[in-house]
XYZ file of C-alpha atoms in Angstrom:
555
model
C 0.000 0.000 0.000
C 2.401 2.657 1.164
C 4.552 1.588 -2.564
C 0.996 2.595 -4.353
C 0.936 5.647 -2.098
C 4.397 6.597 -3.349
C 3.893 5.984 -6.638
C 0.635 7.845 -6.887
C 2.307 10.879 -5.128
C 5.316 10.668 -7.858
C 2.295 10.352 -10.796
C 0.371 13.663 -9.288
C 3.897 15.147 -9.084
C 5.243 14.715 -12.649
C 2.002 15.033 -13.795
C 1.550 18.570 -12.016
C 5.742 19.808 -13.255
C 3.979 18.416 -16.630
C 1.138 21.078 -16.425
C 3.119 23.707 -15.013
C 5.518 23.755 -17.959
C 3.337 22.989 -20.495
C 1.399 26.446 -19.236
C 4.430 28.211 -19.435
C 4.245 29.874 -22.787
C 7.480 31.250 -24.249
C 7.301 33.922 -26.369
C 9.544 33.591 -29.044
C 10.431 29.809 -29.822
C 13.867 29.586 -32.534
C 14.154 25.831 -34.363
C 17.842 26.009 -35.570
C 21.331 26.181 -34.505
C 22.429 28.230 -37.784
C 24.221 31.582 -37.338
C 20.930 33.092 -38.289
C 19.512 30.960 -35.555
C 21.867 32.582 -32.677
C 21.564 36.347 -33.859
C 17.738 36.027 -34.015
C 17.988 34.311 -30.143
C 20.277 37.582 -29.336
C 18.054 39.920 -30.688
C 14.976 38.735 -28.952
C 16.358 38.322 -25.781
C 17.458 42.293 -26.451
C 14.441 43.191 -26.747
C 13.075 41.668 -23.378
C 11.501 38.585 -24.404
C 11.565 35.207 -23.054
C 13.496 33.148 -25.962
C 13.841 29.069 -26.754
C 16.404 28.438 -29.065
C 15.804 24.389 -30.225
C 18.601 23.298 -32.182
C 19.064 19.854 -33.940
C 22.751 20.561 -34.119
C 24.938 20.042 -31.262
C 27.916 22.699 -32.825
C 25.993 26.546 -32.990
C 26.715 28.316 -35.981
C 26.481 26.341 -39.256
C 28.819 26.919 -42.267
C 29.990 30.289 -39.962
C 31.570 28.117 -37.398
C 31.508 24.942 -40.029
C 35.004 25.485 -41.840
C 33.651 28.741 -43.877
C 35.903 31.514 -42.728
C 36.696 32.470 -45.602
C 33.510 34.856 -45.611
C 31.308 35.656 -48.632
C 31.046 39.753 -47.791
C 30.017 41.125 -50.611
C 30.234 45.117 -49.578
C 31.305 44.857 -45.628
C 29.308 48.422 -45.527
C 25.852 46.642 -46.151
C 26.503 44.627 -43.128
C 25.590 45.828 -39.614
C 23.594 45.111 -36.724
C 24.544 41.979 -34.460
C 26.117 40.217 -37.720
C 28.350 43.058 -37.480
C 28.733 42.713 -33.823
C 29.822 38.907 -34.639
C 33.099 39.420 -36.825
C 33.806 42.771 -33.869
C 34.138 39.904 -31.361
C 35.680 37.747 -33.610
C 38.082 40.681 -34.331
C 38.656 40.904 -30.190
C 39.494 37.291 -30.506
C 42.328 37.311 -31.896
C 43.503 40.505 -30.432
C 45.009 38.490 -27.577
C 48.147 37.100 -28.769
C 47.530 33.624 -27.543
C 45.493 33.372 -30.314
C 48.098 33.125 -32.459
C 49.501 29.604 -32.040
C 50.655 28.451 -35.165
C 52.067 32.201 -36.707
C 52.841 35.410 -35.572
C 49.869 37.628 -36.707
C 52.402 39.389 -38.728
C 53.343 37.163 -40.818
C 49.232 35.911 -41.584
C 48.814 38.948 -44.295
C 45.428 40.699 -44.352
C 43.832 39.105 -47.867
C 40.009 38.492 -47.566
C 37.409 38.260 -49.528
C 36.674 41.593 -51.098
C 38.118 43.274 -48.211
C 40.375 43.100 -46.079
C 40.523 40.214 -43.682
C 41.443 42.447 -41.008
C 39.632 46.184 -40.481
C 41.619 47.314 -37.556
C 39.518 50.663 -38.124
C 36.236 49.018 -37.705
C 37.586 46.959 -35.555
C 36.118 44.017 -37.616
C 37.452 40.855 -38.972
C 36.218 38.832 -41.684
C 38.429 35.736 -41.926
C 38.727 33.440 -38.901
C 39.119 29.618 -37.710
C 35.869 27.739 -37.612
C 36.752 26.684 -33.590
C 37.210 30.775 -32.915
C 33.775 31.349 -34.435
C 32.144 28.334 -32.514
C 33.627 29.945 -28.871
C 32.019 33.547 -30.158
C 28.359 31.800 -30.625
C 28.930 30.028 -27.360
C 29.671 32.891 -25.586
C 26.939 35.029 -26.820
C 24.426 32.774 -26.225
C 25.521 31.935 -22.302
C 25.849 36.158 -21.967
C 22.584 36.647 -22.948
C 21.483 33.726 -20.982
C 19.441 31.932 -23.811
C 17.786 29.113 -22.648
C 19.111 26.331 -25.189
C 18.328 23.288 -26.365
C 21.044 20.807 -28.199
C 20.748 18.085 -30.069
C 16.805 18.130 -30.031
C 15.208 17.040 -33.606
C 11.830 18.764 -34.672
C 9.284 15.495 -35.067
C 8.667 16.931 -38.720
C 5.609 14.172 -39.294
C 3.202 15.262 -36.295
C 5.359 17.604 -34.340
C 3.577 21.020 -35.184
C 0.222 21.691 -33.991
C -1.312 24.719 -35.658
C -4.550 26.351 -34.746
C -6.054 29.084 -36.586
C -3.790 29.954 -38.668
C -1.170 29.890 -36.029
C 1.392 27.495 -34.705
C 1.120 26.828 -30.763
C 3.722 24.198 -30.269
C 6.330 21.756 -31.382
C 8.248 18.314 -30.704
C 10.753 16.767 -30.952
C 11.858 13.474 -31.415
C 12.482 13.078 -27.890
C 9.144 13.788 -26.691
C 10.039 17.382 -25.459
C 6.996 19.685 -26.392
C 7.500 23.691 -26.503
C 4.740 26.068 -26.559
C 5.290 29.141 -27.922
C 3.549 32.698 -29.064
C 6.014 33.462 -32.265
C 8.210 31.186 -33.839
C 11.089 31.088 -36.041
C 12.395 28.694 -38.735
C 16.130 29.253 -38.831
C 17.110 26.068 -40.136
C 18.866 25.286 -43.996
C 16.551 22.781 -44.282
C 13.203 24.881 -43.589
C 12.274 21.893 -41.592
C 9.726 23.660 -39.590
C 8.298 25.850 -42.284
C 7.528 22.486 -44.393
C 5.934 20.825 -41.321
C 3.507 23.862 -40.236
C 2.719 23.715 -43.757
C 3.750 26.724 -45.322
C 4.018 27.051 -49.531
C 7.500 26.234 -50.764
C 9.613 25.055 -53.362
C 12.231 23.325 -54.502
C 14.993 23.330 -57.382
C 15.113 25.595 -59.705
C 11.858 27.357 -61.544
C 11.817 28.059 -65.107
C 12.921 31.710 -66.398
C 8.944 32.163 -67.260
C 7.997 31.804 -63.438
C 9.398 35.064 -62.471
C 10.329 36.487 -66.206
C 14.127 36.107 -65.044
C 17.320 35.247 -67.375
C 19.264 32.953 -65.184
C 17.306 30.678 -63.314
C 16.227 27.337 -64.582
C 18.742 25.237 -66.860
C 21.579 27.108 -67.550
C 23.569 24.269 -70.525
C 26.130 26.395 -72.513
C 26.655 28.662 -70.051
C 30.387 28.799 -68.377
C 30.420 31.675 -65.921
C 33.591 30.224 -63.915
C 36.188 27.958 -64.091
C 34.100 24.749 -62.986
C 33.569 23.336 -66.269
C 35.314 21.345 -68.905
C 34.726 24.172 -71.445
C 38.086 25.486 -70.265
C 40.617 22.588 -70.643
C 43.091 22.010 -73.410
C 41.140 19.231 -74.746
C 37.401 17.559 -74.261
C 36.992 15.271 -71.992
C 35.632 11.508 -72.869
C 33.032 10.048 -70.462
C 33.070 6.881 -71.030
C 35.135 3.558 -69.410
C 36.633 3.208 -73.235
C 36.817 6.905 -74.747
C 34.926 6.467 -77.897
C 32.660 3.480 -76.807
C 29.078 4.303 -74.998
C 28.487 0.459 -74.905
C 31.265 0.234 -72.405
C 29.723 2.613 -70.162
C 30.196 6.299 -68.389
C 32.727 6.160 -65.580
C 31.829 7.488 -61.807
C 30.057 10.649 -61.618
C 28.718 11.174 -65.064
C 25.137 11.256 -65.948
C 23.436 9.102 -68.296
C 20.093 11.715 -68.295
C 19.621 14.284 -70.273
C 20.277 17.806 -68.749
C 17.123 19.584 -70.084
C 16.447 22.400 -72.126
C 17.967 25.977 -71.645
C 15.638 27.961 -68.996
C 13.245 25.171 -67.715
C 12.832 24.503 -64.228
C 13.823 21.352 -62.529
C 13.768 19.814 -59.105
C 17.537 19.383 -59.127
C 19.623 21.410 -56.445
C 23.176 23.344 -56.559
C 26.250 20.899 -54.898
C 26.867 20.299 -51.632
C 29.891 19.739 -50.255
C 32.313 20.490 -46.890
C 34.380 23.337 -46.396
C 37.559 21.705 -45.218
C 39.922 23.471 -42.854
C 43.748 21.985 -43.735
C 46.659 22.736 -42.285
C 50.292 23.402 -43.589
C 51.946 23.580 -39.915
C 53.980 19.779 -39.654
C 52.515 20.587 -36.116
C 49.288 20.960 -36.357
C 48.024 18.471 -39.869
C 46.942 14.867 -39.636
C 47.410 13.079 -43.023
C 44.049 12.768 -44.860
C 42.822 8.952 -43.953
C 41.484 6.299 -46.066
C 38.226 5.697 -45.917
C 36.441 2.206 -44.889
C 34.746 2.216 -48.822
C 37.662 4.003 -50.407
C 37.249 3.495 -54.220
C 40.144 5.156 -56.695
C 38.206 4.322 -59.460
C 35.603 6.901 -58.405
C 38.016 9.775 -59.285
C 39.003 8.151 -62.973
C 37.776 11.472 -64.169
C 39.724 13.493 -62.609
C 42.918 12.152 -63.543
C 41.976 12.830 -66.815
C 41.667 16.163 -66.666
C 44.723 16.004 -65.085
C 45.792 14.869 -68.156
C 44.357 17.212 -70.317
C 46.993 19.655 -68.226
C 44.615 21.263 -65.289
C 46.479 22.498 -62.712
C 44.828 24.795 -60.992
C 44.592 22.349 -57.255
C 45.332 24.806 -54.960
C 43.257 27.854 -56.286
C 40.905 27.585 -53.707
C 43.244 27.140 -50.398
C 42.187 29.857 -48.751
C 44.076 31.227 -45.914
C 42.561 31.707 -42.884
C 44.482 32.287 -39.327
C 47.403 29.909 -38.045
C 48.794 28.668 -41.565
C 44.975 26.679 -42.278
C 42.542 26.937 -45.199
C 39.165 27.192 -45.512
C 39.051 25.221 -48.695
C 36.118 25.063 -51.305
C 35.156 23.824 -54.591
C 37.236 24.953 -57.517
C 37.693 23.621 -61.126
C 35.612 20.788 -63.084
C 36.012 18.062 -60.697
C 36.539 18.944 -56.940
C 35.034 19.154 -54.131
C 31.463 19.570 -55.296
C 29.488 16.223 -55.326
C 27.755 16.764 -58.196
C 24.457 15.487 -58.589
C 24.521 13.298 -55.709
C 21.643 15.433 -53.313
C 18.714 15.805 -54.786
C 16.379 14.412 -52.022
C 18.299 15.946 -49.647
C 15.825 18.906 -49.168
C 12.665 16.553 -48.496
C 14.249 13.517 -47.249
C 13.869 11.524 -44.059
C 16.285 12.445 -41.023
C 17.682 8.940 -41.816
C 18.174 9.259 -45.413
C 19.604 13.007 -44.999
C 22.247 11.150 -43.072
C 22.909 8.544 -45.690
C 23.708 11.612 -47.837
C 25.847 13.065 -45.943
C 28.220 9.808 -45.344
C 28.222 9.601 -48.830
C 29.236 12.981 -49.531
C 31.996 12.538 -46.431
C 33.387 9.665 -47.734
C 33.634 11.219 -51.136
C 35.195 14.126 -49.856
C 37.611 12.164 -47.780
C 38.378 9.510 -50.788
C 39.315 12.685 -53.200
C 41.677 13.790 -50.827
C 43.431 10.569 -49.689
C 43.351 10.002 -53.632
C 45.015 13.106 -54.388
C 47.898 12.505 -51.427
C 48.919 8.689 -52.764
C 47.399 8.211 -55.759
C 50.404 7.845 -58.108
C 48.017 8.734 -61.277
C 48.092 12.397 -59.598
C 51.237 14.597 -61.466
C 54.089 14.546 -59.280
C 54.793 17.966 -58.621
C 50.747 18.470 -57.196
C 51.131 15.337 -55.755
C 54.483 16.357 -53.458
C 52.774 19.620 -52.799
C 49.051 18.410 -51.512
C 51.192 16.042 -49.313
C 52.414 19.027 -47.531
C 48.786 19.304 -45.952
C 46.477 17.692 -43.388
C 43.518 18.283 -41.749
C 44.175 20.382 -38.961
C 44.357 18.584 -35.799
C 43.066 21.913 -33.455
C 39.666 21.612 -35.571
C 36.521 19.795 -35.147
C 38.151 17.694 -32.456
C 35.096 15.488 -31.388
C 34.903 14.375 -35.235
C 38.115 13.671 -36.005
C 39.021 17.208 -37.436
C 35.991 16.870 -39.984
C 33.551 19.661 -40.450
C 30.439 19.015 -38.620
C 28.407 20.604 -41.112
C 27.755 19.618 -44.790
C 27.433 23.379 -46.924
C 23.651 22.661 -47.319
C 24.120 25.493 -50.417
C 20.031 25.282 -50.795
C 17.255 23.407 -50.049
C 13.737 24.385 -49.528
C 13.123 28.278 -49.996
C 9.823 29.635 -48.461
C 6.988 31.267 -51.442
C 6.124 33.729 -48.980
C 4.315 37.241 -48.996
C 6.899 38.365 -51.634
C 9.295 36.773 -53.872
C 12.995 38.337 -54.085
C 14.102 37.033 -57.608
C 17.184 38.506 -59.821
C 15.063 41.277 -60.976
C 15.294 42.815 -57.256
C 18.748 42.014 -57.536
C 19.712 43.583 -60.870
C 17.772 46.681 -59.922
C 15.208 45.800 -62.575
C 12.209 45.796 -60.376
C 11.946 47.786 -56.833
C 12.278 46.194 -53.657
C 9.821 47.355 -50.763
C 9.904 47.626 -47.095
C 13.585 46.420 -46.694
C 14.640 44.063 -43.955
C 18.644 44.357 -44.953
C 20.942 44.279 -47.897
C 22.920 41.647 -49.586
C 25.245 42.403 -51.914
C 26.950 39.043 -53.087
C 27.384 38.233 -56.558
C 24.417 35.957 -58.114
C 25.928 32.951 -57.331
C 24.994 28.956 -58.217
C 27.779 25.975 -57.832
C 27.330 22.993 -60.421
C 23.626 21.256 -60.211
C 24.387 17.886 -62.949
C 27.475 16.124 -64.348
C 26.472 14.907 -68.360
C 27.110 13.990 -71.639
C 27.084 17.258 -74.184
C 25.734 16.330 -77.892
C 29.141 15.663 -78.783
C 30.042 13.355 -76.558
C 32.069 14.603 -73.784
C 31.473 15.229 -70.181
C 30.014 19.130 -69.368
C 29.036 20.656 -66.329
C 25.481 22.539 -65.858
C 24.413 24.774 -63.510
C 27.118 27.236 -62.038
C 26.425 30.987 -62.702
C 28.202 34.155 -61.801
C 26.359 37.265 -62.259
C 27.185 40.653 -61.082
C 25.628 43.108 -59.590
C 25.432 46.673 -59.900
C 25.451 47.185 -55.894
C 23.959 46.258 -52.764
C 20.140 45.684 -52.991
C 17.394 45.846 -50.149
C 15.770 41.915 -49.076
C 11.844 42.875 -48.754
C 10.194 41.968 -45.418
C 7.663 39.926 -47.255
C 10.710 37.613 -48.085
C 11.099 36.265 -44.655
C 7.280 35.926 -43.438
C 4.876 33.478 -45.108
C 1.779 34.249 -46.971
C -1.392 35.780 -44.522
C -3.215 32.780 -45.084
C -1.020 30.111 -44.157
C 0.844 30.799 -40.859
C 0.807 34.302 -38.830
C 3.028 33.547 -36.095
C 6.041 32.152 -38.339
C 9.584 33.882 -39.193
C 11.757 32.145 -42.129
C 14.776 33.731 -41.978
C 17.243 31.503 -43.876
C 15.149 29.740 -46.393
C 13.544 33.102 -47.285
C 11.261 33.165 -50.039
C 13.303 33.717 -53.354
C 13.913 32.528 -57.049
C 16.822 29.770 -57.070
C 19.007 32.829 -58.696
C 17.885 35.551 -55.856
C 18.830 32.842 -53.468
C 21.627 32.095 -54.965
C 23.293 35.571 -53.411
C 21.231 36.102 -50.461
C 22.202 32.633 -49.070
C 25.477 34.204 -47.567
C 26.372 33.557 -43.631
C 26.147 37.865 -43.103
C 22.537 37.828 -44.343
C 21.585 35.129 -42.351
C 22.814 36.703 -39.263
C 21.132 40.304 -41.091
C 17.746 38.870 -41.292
C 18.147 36.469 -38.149
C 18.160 40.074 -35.970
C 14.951 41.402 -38.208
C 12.931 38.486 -38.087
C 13.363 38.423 -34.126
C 12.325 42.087 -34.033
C 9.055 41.214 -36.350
C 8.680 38.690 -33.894
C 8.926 40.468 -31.176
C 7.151 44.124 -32.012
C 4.266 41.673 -33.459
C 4.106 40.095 -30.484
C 4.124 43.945 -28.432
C 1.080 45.027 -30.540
C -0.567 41.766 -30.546
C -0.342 41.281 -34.781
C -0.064 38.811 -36.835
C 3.684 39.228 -38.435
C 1.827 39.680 -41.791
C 0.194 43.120 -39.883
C 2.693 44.937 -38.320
C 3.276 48.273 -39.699
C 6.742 48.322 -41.599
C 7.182 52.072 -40.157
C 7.571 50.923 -36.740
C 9.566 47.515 -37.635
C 12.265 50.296 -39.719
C 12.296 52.165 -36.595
C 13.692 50.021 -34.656
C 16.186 47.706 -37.289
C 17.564 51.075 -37.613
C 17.924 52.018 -34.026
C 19.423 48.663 -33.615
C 22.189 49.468 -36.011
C 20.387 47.342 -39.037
C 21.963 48.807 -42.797
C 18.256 48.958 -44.803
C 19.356 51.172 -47.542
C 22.386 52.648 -48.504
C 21.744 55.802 -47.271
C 22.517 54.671 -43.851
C 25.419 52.211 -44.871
C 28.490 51.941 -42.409
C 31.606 53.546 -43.698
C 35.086 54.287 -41.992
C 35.768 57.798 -39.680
């Protein structure tokens, strides 16, 4: 009797702690553990709210703190607010010597990307190691004292409950529910968007969706150097040049790649920024993987062969003799054509693609380091570098985060496409500026009408300055969800996205979708409701660059 007693006691007690949290609403609930997803937590803590930040990553800070230091500015003066605020602290990091462990700061140079890696009068810096960036998001989020949740995996099939029009809670895969009043999708993936179900798409549209020039199939255009257009010689696809019957060797396409300026479902590359070192100190020699297969980079070695040499183009060099490496050339790091599914697919599945694009990754570098097929003098050169052993430390100095380039993007209460972009059209109520070339890596890996291997997809397209991102972009339509932020997989074409997608923006319109959040939540709105006038006010009192009439330039 007195064990019943006990254990009816326990029951009432769990079952009252149950109640009393499941009453306890918070106001502003953030799914994500993106650099987006941290600046929006910031910001609405700022402005006095009580904030949940629920991220299915245990590492905060995607790409940002995910091997890409290397940062895709654009114009540094189009970038303010708390993104700005990041690269100042990253800036204070390594203003303490200690920092330094592998070169004297002298010696590291001050080359970024478009500007200066080092602003000593802005006190900003724009090139750093990914473990430097993962101690600033850290940081921030204990100082503002963020309640946080790691690891925990939005239940995507009956996790969302929506009433009215708005969301009221979520859960994960653990069983942990949330209630909230406002919420924000902060995630690559758009996993919560999708689930609440919000309109979206996927791949690329056609040019006639939005009347744009460089969306859609883009075959005979070569932009870059990441085709085959630009070798001595074509390049045969097949196991016996000359002979389809004998087959295409790995990483060709047998489909067709579709006709100039028709939409698809197929998405840019994905791949991992790598962070190497050069210091004998500091590298670990690339391993072989379990499944390594040399025959999977037969392709490569002929363009080898057809006198490529461009390996190292894309070393870039970051603090302490490392790299932030990326794609570069016709066959590289890019895993062309290999995630497709990616976007929609199970948790399970997403992590199939991933090991496949790891091992891939890993195999092209262990292949380039012993493969005796590789020319001598790139071979004795790559062999000079490692992973670096400081990085990534709990997965064996890998990147924790696969450079999800695009997946879902959000058809919200406006579409930014190129014509925003290229000044064509206007762009209202702005939100913050981007100013990043129009940018698209590789989407498919085929067989051109005369035989030889091409590559399809990659654009470059200038702009002629910084444009404004409309708030419409990062709020869904009025009659879907009124309680719901997208800030990362913001509504826009494949080609808008394509420059908007840069770590800076994220962290731009992570800071104004917490303050729609937030002053919607004030005046009791829906998001889709609340007066731009008073949302401007205050991005611009919190330091936000809307326009470039109130851009941030040097004393």
């Amino acid at each position: 009797m007195l064990v019943k007693f006990v254990g009816v006691i326990v029951g009432i007690f769990l079952c009252s702690c149950s109640l009393a949290q499941k009453d306890e609403v918070t106001d502003i609930i953030i799914y994500g553990g993106t650099s987006g997803a941290v600046t929006a937590a910031v910001q609405a803590k700022k402005m006095g709210k009580t904030v949940i930040m629920i991220s299915p990553d245990i590492h905060l800070g995607g790409l940002s703190s995910g091997g890409l230091g290397w940062t895709d500015t654009g114009k540094k003066e189009v970038i303010g607010g708390l993104a700005r605020e990041f690269y100042q602290r990253v800036y204070d990091k390594y203003q303490n010597p200690g920092a330094w462990k592998w070169e004297r700061k002298a010696d590291f140079g001050n080359q970024g990307q478009g500007t200066p890696a080092i602003d000593g009068e802005l006190r900003t810096m724009w090139i750093f190691e990914p473990h430097i960036a993962e101690e600033v998001f850290d940081e921030w989020v204990e100082e503002m004292g963020i309640k946080l949740y790691r690891d925990e995996w939005l239940d995507r099939k009956t996790g969302v409950t929506v009433e009215d029009g708005k969301i009221t809670s979520i859960r994960t895969l653990s069983g942990k529910e949330f209630e909230g009043k406002m919420f924000i999708d902060a995630t690559y993936e758009g996993d919560l968007m999708a689930a609440a179900g919000v309109s979206y798409h996927v791949g690329r549209e056609a040019n006639s969706v939005y009347n744009e020039e460089w969306n859609g199939i883009q075959t005979g255009v070569y932009h870059h150097g990441h085709h085959f257009q630009a070798l001595e010689r074509p390049i045969a696809p097949y196991l016996i040049a000359g002979d389809p019957s004998s087959g295409l060797i790995a990483k060709i396409s047998a489909e067709n790649p579709g006709k100039k300026g028709e939409g698809d479902h197929k998405i840019q590359a994905y791949c991992f920024r790598t962070c190497m070192s050069n210091h004998p100190d500091n590298m670990v020699p690339f391993p072989r993987p379990d499944n390594y297969d040399s025959t999977q980079y037969e392709l490569l070695v002929r363009i080898f062969d057809a006198g490529w040499k461009e390996l190292f183009n894309k070393f870039d060099m970051i603090p302490n003799r490392k790299t932030d490496t990326n794609n570069h050339g016709p066959f590289s790091s890019d895993n062309i054509g290999m995630n497709y599914d990616y976007p929609e697919a199970s948790y399970e599945r997403r992590q199939e693609i991933i090991k496949e694009h790891e091992d891939y990754q890993k195999g092209l570098l262990y292949f380039l380091a012993n493969d005796a097929r590789v020319p001598r003098e790139l071979q004795e050169e790559f062999q000079r570098w490692g992973l670096a052993n400081d990085e990534f430390t709990d997965n064996a100095n890998w990147p924790h985060q696969i450079y999800v380039r695009e997946a879902r993007r959000m058809i919200g209460e406006f579409v930014m496409t190129e014509n925003e972009l290229l000044r064509k059209k206007p762009t209202p109520n702005s939100v913050g500026m981007g100013s990043y070339t129009i940018d698209s890596h590789n989407v498919q890996r085929y067989v051109d009408e005369s035989g030889h291997v091409q590559n399809e997809g990659d654009i470059g397209v200038h702009l002629p300055g910084p444009y404004k991102i409309a708030y419409g972009s990062i709020i869904p339509k009025m009659e879907e969800i009124n309680n719901l932020i997208v800030p990362v997989a913001v509504s826009a074409s494949h080609t808008a996205f394509g420059s908007i997608r840069m770590e800076p923006v994220f962290m731009i319109l992570g800071q104004s979708g917490a303050t729609v959040a937030a002053l919607s939540l004030e005046k009791g709105l829906d998001v889709q409701d609340l007066p731009y006038e008073a949302l401007k006010a205050q991005l611009l009192e919190d330091g936000q660059v809307l326009t470039m009439d109130n851009r941030i330039l040097s004393d």
